[in-house]
Structure formats: C-alpha cells, structure tokens
PDB file of C-alpha atoms in Angstrom:
ATOM      1  CA  MET A   1      67.980 -78.053  80.808  1.00  0.00           C
ATOM      2  CA  PRO A   2      70.984 -76.300  82.439  1.00  0.00           C
ATOM      3  CA  ILE A   3      70.298 -74.372  85.102  1.00  0.00           C
ATOM      4  CA  VAL A   4      70.520 -70.092  84.059  1.00  0.00           C
ATOM      5  CA  GLU A   5      72.179 -68.229  86.472  1.00  0.00           C
ATOM      6  CA  PRO A   6      69.783 -65.187  87.304  1.00  0.00           C
ATOM      7  CA  LYS A   7      70.944 -61.916  87.434  1.00  0.00           C
ATOM      8  CA  ALA A   8      71.696 -60.173  90.990  1.00  0.00           C
ATOM      9  CA  SER A   9      73.029 -57.281  92.899  1.00  0.00           C
ATOM     10  CA  HIS A  10      76.620 -58.888  94.022  1.00  0.00           C
ATOM     11  CA  GLY A  11      78.081 -56.669  96.671  1.00  0.00           C
ATOM     12  CA  MET A  12      81.702 -56.136  97.157  1.00  0.00           C
ATOM     13  CA  VAL A  13      84.152 -54.648  99.326  1.00  0.00           C
ATOM     14  CA  VAL A  14      86.748 -52.019  98.097  1.00  0.00           C
ATOM     15  CA  LEU A  15      90.273 -51.898  98.662  1.00  0.00           C
ATOM     16  CA  GLY A  16      93.293 -50.074  97.452  1.00  0.00           C
ATOM     17  CA  GLU A  17      93.713 -46.134  96.784  1.00  0.00           C
ATOM     18  CA  GLY A  18      96.474 -46.090  93.963  1.00  0.00           C
ATOM     19  CA  THR A  19      95.203 -49.364  92.328  1.00  0.00           C
ATOM     20  CA  VAL A  20      91.122 -50.403  93.258  1.00  0.00           C
ATOM     21  CA  TYR A  21      90.424 -53.505  94.213  1.00  0.00           C
ATOM     22  CA  LEU A  22      86.722 -55.078  94.468  1.00  0.00           C
ATOM     23  CA  SER A  23      85.738 -58.409  96.513  1.00  0.00           C
ATOM     24  CA  HIS A  24      82.775 -60.394  96.216  1.00  0.00           C
ATOM     25  CA  MET A  25      81.226 -60.279  99.524  1.00  0.00           C
ATOM     26  CA  PRO A  26      79.365 -64.264  99.440  1.00  0.00           C
ATOM     27  CA  MET A  27      76.835 -66.434 100.550  1.00  0.00           C
ATOM     28  CA  PHE A  28      76.697 -69.897 100.461  1.00  0.00           C
ATOM     29  CA  MET A  29      73.357 -69.920  98.443  1.00  0.00           C
ATOM     30  CA  ASP A  30      73.353 -69.415  94.616  1.00  0.00           C
ATOM     31  CA  PRO A  31      74.011 -67.053  92.820  1.00  0.00           C
ATOM     32  CA  HIS A  32      76.107 -65.943  95.613  1.00  0.00           C
ATOM     33  CA  ALA A  33      78.538 -69.101  96.445  1.00  0.00           C
ATOM     34  CA  VAL A  34      81.196 -67.415  94.523  1.00  0.00           C
ATOM     35  CA  GLN A  35      84.633 -65.929  96.100  1.00  0.00           C
ATOM     36  CA  TYR A  36      86.496 -63.417  93.688  1.00  0.00           C
ATOM     37  CA  VAL A  37      88.862 -60.837  93.389  1.00  0.00           C
ATOM     38  CA  ILE A  38      89.204 -58.237  90.466  1.00  0.00           C
ATOM     39  CA  GLU A  39      91.317 -55.634  89.738  1.00  0.00           C
ATOM     40  CA  VAL A  40      89.399 -52.010  88.523  1.00  0.00           C
ATOM     41  CA  THR A  41      89.283 -48.890  87.613  1.00  0.00           C
ATOM     42  CA  LEU A  42      86.717 -46.644  88.206  1.00  0.00           C
ATOM     43  CA  LYS A  43      84.913 -43.927  86.504  1.00  0.00           C
ATOM     44  CA  SER A  44      82.333 -40.985  87.138  1.00  0.00           C
ATOM     45  CA  ALA A  45      80.922 -38.121  84.902  1.00  0.00           C
ATOM     46  CA  THR A  46      81.258 -35.830  88.270  1.00  0.00           C
ATOM     47  CA  GLY A  47      84.891 -36.122  88.202  1.00  0.00           C
ATOM     48  CA  ASP A  48      88.128 -38.738  88.898  1.00  0.00           C
ATOM     49  CA  ALA A  49      86.274 -41.489  90.872  1.00  0.00           C
ATOM     50  CA  ARG A  50      89.501 -42.839  91.949  1.00  0.00           C
ATOM     51  CA  GLN A  51      90.368 -39.778  93.732  1.00  0.00           C
ATOM     52  CA  ILE A  52      87.299 -38.740  94.723  1.00  0.00           C
ATOM     53  CA  TYR A  53      87.007 -42.223  96.766  1.00  0.00           C
ATOM     54  CA  ALA A  54      91.066 -42.368  98.340  1.00  0.00           C
ATOM     55  CA  ASP A  55      90.382 -39.109  99.084  1.00  0.00           C
ATOM     56  CA  ASP A  56      87.450 -40.040 101.097  1.00  0.00           C
ATOM     57  CA  ARG A  57      89.203 -43.031 102.425  1.00  0.00           C
ATOM     58  CA  ARG A  58      91.984 -40.403 103.822  1.00  0.00           C
ATOM     59  CA  THR A  59      89.815 -37.641 104.858  1.00  0.00           C
ATOM     60  CA  THR A  60      87.408 -40.037 107.111  1.00  0.00           C
ATOM     61  CA  GLY A  61      89.881 -42.882 108.044  1.00  0.00           C
ATOM     62  CA  THR A  62      86.998 -45.037 107.383  1.00  0.00           C
ATOM     63  CA  ALA A  63      88.203 -48.490 106.883  1.00  0.00           C
ATOM     64  CA  VAL A  64      85.193 -50.266 105.164  1.00  0.00           C
ATOM     65  CA  TYR A  65      84.149 -49.421 101.646  1.00  0.00           C
ATOM     66  CA  THR A  66      81.811 -51.442  99.689  1.00  0.00           C
ATOM     67  CA  LEU A  67      80.306 -51.718  96.409  1.00  0.00           C
ATOM     68  CA  ALA A  68      76.283 -51.551  95.462  1.00  0.00           C
ATOM     69  CA  PRO A  69      76.619 -52.746  91.657  1.00  0.00           C
ATOM     70  CA  GLU A  70      73.806 -53.078  89.168  1.00  0.00           C
ATOM     71  CA  PRO A  71      72.481 -56.727  89.053  1.00  0.00           C
ATOM     72  CA  PHE A  72      74.796 -59.257  86.569  1.00  0.00           C
ATOM     73  CA  ARG A  73      75.538 -62.494  86.556  1.00  0.00           C
ATOM     74  CA  ILE A  74      78.841 -63.264  88.127  1.00  0.00           C
ATOM     75  CA  SER A  75      79.600 -66.342  85.487  1.00  0.00           C
ATOM     76  CA  ASP A  76      79.947 -63.331  83.062  1.00  0.00           C
ATOM     77  CA  LEU A  77      83.179 -61.989  84.766  1.00  0.00           C
ATOM     78  CA  VAL A  78      85.071 -64.982  83.295  1.00  0.00           C
ATOM     79  CA  ALA A  79      85.375 -66.590  79.954  1.00  0.00           C
ATOM     80  CA  PRO A  80      87.195 -69.548  78.698  1.00  0.00           C
ATOM     81  CA  GLU A  81      90.685 -69.154  77.532  1.00  0.00           C
ATOM     82  CA  GLY A  82      91.307 -67.137  74.685  1.00  0.00           C
ATOM     83  CA  GLN A  83      88.130 -65.810  74.710  1.00  0.00           C
ATOM     84  CA  GLU A  84      86.418 -62.575  76.384  1.00  0.00           C
ATOM     85  CA  PRO A  85      84.738 -62.211  79.339  1.00  0.00           C
ATOM     86  CA  LYS A  86      80.942 -61.132  78.538  1.00  0.00           C
ATOM     87  CA  LEU A  87      80.930 -58.557  81.435  1.00  0.00           C
ATOM     88  CA  THR A  88      83.583 -56.340  81.661  1.00  0.00           C
ATOM     89  CA  SER A  89      82.445 -52.710  83.126  1.00  0.00           C
ATOM     90  CA  PHE A  90      79.326 -52.313  85.044  1.00  0.00           C
ATOM     91  CA  THR A  91      77.721 -49.463  86.852  1.00  0.00           C
ATOM     92  CA  GLY A  92      76.710 -49.312  90.902  1.00  0.00           C
ATOM     93  CA  THR A  93      76.969 -47.192  93.968  1.00  0.00           C
ATOM     94  CA  LEU A  94      80.344 -46.584  96.400  1.00  0.00           C
ATOM     95  CA  PHE A  95      79.410 -46.242  99.802  1.00  0.00           C
ATOM     96  CA  ARG A  96      81.260 -45.072 102.847  1.00  0.00           C
ATOM     97  CA  GLY A  97      80.622 -48.201 105.093  1.00  0.00           C
ATOM     98  CA  HIS A  98      78.561 -50.682 104.358  1.00  0.00           C
ATOM     99  CA  PHE A  99      75.695 -50.341 101.744  1.00  0.00           C
ATOM    100  CA  GLU A 100      73.415 -52.765 103.983  1.00  0.00           C
ATOM    101  CA  ARG A 101      73.984 -51.294 107.126  1.00  0.00           C
ATOM    102  CA  GLY A 102      73.734 -47.687 106.937  1.00  0.00           C
ATOM    103  CA  GLY A 103      76.247 -46.747 104.728  1.00  0.00           C
ATOM    104  CA  THR A 104      76.598 -43.365 103.036  1.00  0.00           C
ATOM    105  CA  GLU A 105      76.333 -43.172  99.149  1.00  0.00           C
ATOM    106  CA  ILE A 106      80.020 -41.660  97.634  1.00  0.00           C
ATOM    107  CA  ILE A 107      79.595 -41.357  94.385  1.00  0.00           C
ATOM    108  CA  ASP A 108      76.351 -42.281  92.551  1.00  0.00           C
ATOM    109  CA  PRO A 109      76.654 -43.895  89.493  1.00  0.00           C
ATOM    110  CA  VAL A 110      79.849 -44.702  89.711  1.00  0.00           C
ATOM    111  CA  THR A 111      81.372 -46.687  86.253  1.00  0.00           C
ATOM    112  CA  VAL A 112      83.650 -49.732  87.339  1.00  0.00           C
ATOM    113  CA  GLU A 113      85.756 -51.275  84.277  1.00  0.00           C
ATOM    114  CA  VAL A 114      87.148 -54.597  85.225  1.00  0.00           C
ATOM    115  CA  GLN A 115      91.515 -54.869  84.161  1.00  0.00           C
ATOM    116  CA  ARG A 116      92.082 -57.809  85.797  1.00  0.00           C
ATOM    117  CA  VAL A 117      90.184 -61.171  87.784  1.00  0.00           C
ATOM    118  CA  ILE A 118      92.393 -62.110  89.685  1.00  0.00           C
ATOM    119  CA  ASN A 119      90.969 -65.364  91.685  1.00  0.00           C
ATOM    120  CA  PHE A 120      87.460 -66.427  90.973  1.00  0.00           C
ATOM    121  CA  ARG A 121      86.306 -69.827  92.134  1.00  0.00           C
ATOM    122  CA  HIS A 122      82.667 -71.549  92.742  1.00  0.00           C
ATOM    123  CA  PHE A 123      81.955 -72.619  96.528  1.00  0.00           C
ATOM    124  CA  ASP A 124      82.169 -76.850  96.392  1.00  0.00           C
ATOM    125  CA  HIS A 125      79.897 -77.770  99.221  1.00  0.00           C
ATOM    126  CA  HIS A 126      82.389 -81.699  98.819  1.00  0.00           C
ATOM    127  CA  ALA A 127      85.150 -79.235  99.741  1.00  0.00           C
ATOM    128  CA  SER A 128      87.191 -79.564 103.522  1.00  0.00           C
ATOM    129  CA  ARG A 129      88.179 -76.971 105.707  1.00  0.00           C
ATOM    130  CA  PRO A 130      92.450 -76.439 105.349  1.00  0.00           C
ATOM    131  CA  PRO A 131      94.039 -77.570 108.314  1.00  0.00           C
ATOM    132  CA  ALA A 132      95.594 -73.873 108.978  1.00  0.00           C
ATOM    133  CA  LEU A 133      94.282 -70.849 108.247  1.00  0.00           C
ATOM    134  CA  ASN A 134      94.651 -69.722 104.318  1.00  0.00           C
ATOM    135  CA  TYR A 135      94.650 -66.408 102.623  1.00  0.00           C
ATOM    136  CA  LEU A 136      94.270 -65.387  99.134  1.00  0.00           C
ATOM    137  CA  ALA A 137      97.665 -62.531  98.326  1.00  0.00           C
ATOM    138  CA  PHE A 138      96.939 -59.587  96.265  1.00  0.00           C
ATOM    139  CA  GLY A 139      97.839 -56.196  96.012  1.00  0.00           C
ATOM    140  CA  LYS A 140     100.805 -53.867  93.801  1.00  0.00           C
ATOM    141  CA  GLY A 141     103.496 -51.788  94.824  1.00  0.00           C
ATOM    142  CA  SER A 142     103.247 -50.815  98.896  1.00  0.00           C
ATOM    143  CA  GLU A 143      99.229 -51.320  98.807  1.00  0.00           C
ATOM    144  CA  LEU A 144      99.360 -54.984  99.793  1.00  0.00           C
ATOM    145  CA  PHE A 145      96.181 -57.257 100.765  1.00  0.00           C
ATOM    146  CA  LEU A 146      94.554 -60.824 102.029  1.00  0.00           C
ATOM    147  CA  ALA A 147      91.488 -61.847 101.555  1.00  0.00           C
ATOM    148  CA  HIS A 148      90.499 -65.232 104.029  1.00  0.00           C
ATOM    149  CA  TRP A 149      90.257 -68.313 101.701  1.00  0.00           C
ATOM    150  CA  ILE A 150      86.439 -69.129 101.981  1.00  0.00           C
ATOM    151  CA  THR A 151      85.833 -73.105 102.109  1.00  0.00           C
ATOM    152  CA  LYS A 152      82.486 -74.360 103.478  1.00  0.00           C
ATOM    153  CA  ALA A 153      79.807 -72.983 105.930  1.00  0.00           C
ATOM    154  CA  PRO A 154      80.190 -72.147 108.913  1.00  0.00           C
ATOM    155  CA  ASP A 155      82.911 -69.683 107.920  1.00  0.00           C
ATOM    156  CA  PHE A 156      84.433 -66.086 107.691  1.00  0.00           C
ATOM    157  CA  ASP A 157      84.975 -63.170 104.948  1.00  0.00           C
ATOM    158  CA  HIS A 158      87.817 -60.960 106.178  1.00  0.00           C
ATOM    159  CA  HIS A 159      90.016 -58.444 104.350  1.00  0.00           C
ATOM    160  CA  ILE A 160      93.528 -56.970 106.082  1.00  0.00           C
ATOM    161  CA  ALA A 161      96.913 -54.990 104.586  1.00  0.00           C
ATOM    162  CA  ILE A 162      99.960 -56.483 104.737  1.00  0.00           C
ATOM    163  CA  ARG A 163     102.513 -53.829 105.783  1.00  0.00           C
ATOM    164  CA  GLN A 164     105.679 -55.493 105.539  1.00  0.00           C
ATOM    165  CA  ALA A 165     106.388 -58.691 103.642  1.00  0.00           C
ATOM    166  CA  SER A 166     109.987 -60.400 103.269  1.00  0.00           C
ATOM    167  CA  GLY A 167     110.962 -64.182 102.311  1.00  0.00           C
ATOM    168  CA  ASN A 168     114.354 -66.158 102.483  1.00  0.00           C
ATOM    169  CA  GLY A 169     116.477 -65.768  99.476  1.00  0.00           C
ATOM    170  CA  GLY A 170     115.189 -62.527  98.996  1.00  0.00           C
ATOM    171  CA  THR A 171     111.806 -63.610  97.568  1.00  0.00           C
ATOM    172  CA  VAL A 172     108.889 -61.534  98.312  1.00  0.00           C
ATOM    173  CA  LEU A 173     105.256 -60.613  96.824  1.00  0.00           C
ATOM    174  CA  THR A 174     106.247 -59.202  94.163  1.00  0.00           C
ATOM    175  CA  ASP A 175     103.605 -57.440  91.681  1.00  0.00           C
ATOM    176  CA  ASP A 176     104.093 -60.234  89.229  1.00  0.00           C
ATOM    177  CA  ILE A 177     103.426 -62.848  91.939  1.00  0.00           C
ATOM    178  CA  LEU A 178     100.605 -60.908  93.264  1.00  0.00           C
ATOM    179  CA  ARG A 179      98.732 -60.502  89.561  1.00  0.00           C
ATOM    180  CA  LYS A 180      97.931 -64.444  89.721  1.00  0.00           C
ATOM    181  CA  GLY A 181      96.563 -64.219  93.704  1.00  0.00           C
ATOM    182  CA  PRO A 182      98.944 -66.670  95.441  1.00  0.00           C
ATOM    183  CA  ARG A 183      97.058 -69.044  98.186  1.00  0.00           C
ATOM    184  CA  LEU A 184      99.176 -68.579 101.184  1.00  0.00           C
ATOM    185  CA  GLU A 185      98.938 -70.855 104.504  1.00  0.00           C
ATOM    186  CA  ILE A 186      99.448 -69.011 108.014  1.00  0.00           C
ATOM    187  CA  ALA A 187     101.956 -71.342 110.190  1.00  0.00           C
ATOM    188  CA  GLY A 188     100.229 -71.979 113.450  1.00  0.00           C
ATOM    189  CA  ARG A 189      97.165 -71.082 113.001  1.00  0.00           C
ATOM    190  CA  ALA A 190      93.539 -72.936 112.275  1.00  0.00           C
ATOM    191  CA  ASP A 191      90.930 -71.936 109.852  1.00  0.00           C
ATOM    192  CA  ARG A 192      88.725 -70.076 112.385  1.00  0.00           C
ATOM    193  CA  PRO A 193      87.747 -66.557 113.214  1.00  0.00           C
ATOM    194  CA  ALA A 194      89.313 -66.906 116.587  1.00  0.00           C
ATOM    195  CA  ASP A 195      92.512 -67.273 114.659  1.00  0.00           C
ATOM    196  CA  ARG A 196      92.200 -64.561 111.985  1.00  0.00           C
ATOM    197  CA  LEU A 197      95.136 -62.004 111.676  1.00  0.00           C
ATOM    198  CA  HIS A 198      94.757 -58.981 113.250  1.00  0.00           C
ATOM    199  CA  GLU A 199      96.784 -55.328 113.053  1.00  0.00           C
ATOM    200  CA  SER A 200     100.564 -55.841 114.208  1.00  0.00           C
ATOM    201  CA  ASN A 201     100.495 -59.289 114.261  1.00  0.00           C
ATOM    202  CA  GLN A 202     103.956 -60.772 112.782  1.00  0.00           C
ATOM    203  CA  VAL A 203     103.106 -64.239 110.800  1.00  0.00           C
ATOM    204  CA  THR A 204     104.914 -67.190 108.751  1.00  0.00           C
ATOM    205  CA  ALA A 205     103.241 -67.960 105.753  1.00  0.00           C
ATOM    206  CA  LYS A 206     104.180 -70.330 103.043  1.00  0.00           C
ATOM    207  CA  PHE A 207     103.027 -70.460  99.428  1.00  0.00           C
ATOM    208  CA  LEU A 208     100.153 -73.331  98.503  1.00  0.00           C
ATOM    209  CA  ASP A 209      99.742 -72.184  94.613  1.00  0.00           C
ATOM    210  CA  GLY A 210     100.783 -69.242  92.953  1.00  0.00           C
ATOM    211  CA  GLY A 211     104.444 -69.137  93.812  1.00  0.00           C
ATOM    212  CA  PRO A 212     107.449 -70.447  94.564  1.00  0.00           C
ATOM    213  CA  VAL A 213     107.780 -73.851  96.491  1.00  0.00           C
ATOM    214  CA  GLY A 214     109.683 -73.780 100.040  1.00  0.00           C
ATOM    215  CA  VAL A 215     109.659 -70.261 100.032  1.00  0.00           C
ATOM    216  CA  ASP A 216     108.798 -68.873 103.806  1.00  0.00           C
ATOM    217  CA  LEU A 217     107.168 -65.094 104.051  1.00  0.00           C
ATOM    218  CA  GLN A 218     107.673 -63.272 107.222  1.00  0.00           C
ATOM    219  CA  LEU A 219     104.425 -60.590 106.964  1.00  0.00           C
ATOM    220  CA  ALA A 220     104.451 -57.820 109.358  1.00  0.00           C
ATOM    221  CA  ILE A 221     100.068 -57.594 109.586  1.00  0.00           C
ATOM    222  CA  GLY A 222      98.269 -53.936 108.779  1.00  0.00           C
ATOM    223  CA  ARG A 223      95.209 -52.366 108.804  1.00  0.00           C
ATOM    224  CA  GLU A 224      91.985 -54.636 108.784  1.00  0.00           C
ATOM    225  CA  PHE A 225      89.144 -53.678 106.852  1.00  0.00           C
ATOM    226  CA  TYR A 226      86.147 -56.191 106.739  1.00  0.00           C
ATOM    227  CA  GLU A 227      85.302 -58.761 108.885  1.00  0.00           C
ATOM    228  CA  GLU A 228      82.008 -61.048 108.286  1.00  0.00           C
ATOM    229  CA  GLU A 229      80.718 -63.824 109.964  1.00  0.00           C
ATOM    230  CA  GLY A 230      76.837 -63.881 109.587  1.00  0.00           C
ATOM    231  CA  ASP A 231      76.427 -63.829 105.592  1.00  0.00           C
ATOM    232  CA  LEU A 232      78.384 -67.427 105.724  1.00  0.00           C
ATOM    233  CA  ALA A 233      76.869 -68.915 109.127  1.00  0.00           C
ATOM    234  CA  THR A 234      74.779 -71.685 106.923  1.00  0.00           C
ATOM    235  CA  GLU A 235      74.584 -73.100 103.296  1.00  0.00           C
ATOM    236  CA  MET A 236      71.681 -72.439 101.808  1.00  0.00           C
ATOM    237  CA  HIS A 237      70.020 -73.950  98.387  1.00  0.00           C
ATOM    238  CA  PHE A 238      73.826 -75.072  97.128  1.00  0.00           C
ATOM    239  CA  HIS A 239      74.173 -76.568  94.063  1.00  0.00           C
TER     240      HIS A 239
END
C-alpha cells in the first residue's frame, strides 16, 4: 500500500510587504522534505492582516517573521495540471521572530489564502550538489527575493532581498519571469554557507531555468531575512 502523507505543522518564513510570500522551512525528513514558495494573501477578523504585519515589520525593523500553520499535508498544495489543489487556504499564527525560538505572536488566528505556488519540489536524496551557488528568485515590483536552492544534507536555508537587478540587452527580473520562480546560478561562489550572499554584495548571475538563456544578470543584494543550517545538517528517514 502507498504511504499516506501525515498531516504536520510546516513552519514558514514570511517575506514581502505589498505582496506576501511564504517559504517552507524544510528538513531532510518526511514529511518536511519539500522546498516550496507560495504567494498568499492574509486575512484576519481583527483587521487588515497584511497591513498589520507590514506595519509591524516597518515599525520594529525585525528581519525574521514566521508563520506556524495548522497541521496539513504539503502535497495538498499542488495538483495535476488542470485540477484544483485540495488545499487553497489554511489558518495559523503569525509571529515576529522565529515561532520556535521566542517569537512574538502578531496575529492569531490568521487565514492564509494561496494565490500561487511559485516553486514546489520534493528533495531527492540522489541529487548532486550544484557546482556553484544556486538561488530561487521570486517577488513582484520592487520587492525581489532570493531563496537558496536546497539539495542535500548538509545544506542551508537562506532568504535575502535583491536591491537592484539589471541584465545585458535590457532584460531584468520582470514580474512575468518571477512568477515562474527562476533558478539562478551565482558566478564565482561555491554552494556552501560560507559563500552565501550578503547585504551589499554585487554579483553576476545567470538563469539555469525559468528565464532567458545567455543573459548575464547583475544583482545588488539587499537585506538578509533568514539563515538556517542546523535543521538541514543531517538526513533522517528520507524516502
């Protein structure tokens, strides 16, 4: 009989102010061995949840915001082409800081409505580590983000902003390209925590997928929001 995925609480990093994105905080153990980024809207009975969150972020200057959702099955976020996912909304608690490490509740409960799944993939323990540093790009308008492309243990979760992006031939990270969650390779950096991007870095990148071939991107890196190595140090019960 096939293994039935159990419901579990899948913590997420919260990014963006005008448009809100949630990025799963994964581990190399089932059922958490999935990297995904979703575009969402936030709702609350106590007021405009997105505005409450955005105002709190601006007022406090805090980098890390997280969401602790009700238990659900990750696989319910996606469905075969032409079908609707089983899960299009869920509830949870929004925290300033890390919800497992002394974070402060901001909105409880908050209703999350999934607008778009930007990236979704199960980890493959047969995968090889990329020869160079890889990131997933997403965002909209002036709010542009990078999430480290996670492959195999030991690895690291990392979220950072792009302050400015330009490309040869005038090609940039447009909203249409970012909807696809393109994968970028950073020139001259190995895929390891010591070589991760930092604020004020100026780097060259190229599209590995989801964008035009042969385009060199020049990226000015902005604020770092989240970095985690401990949760991805080892592989446990991985199928």
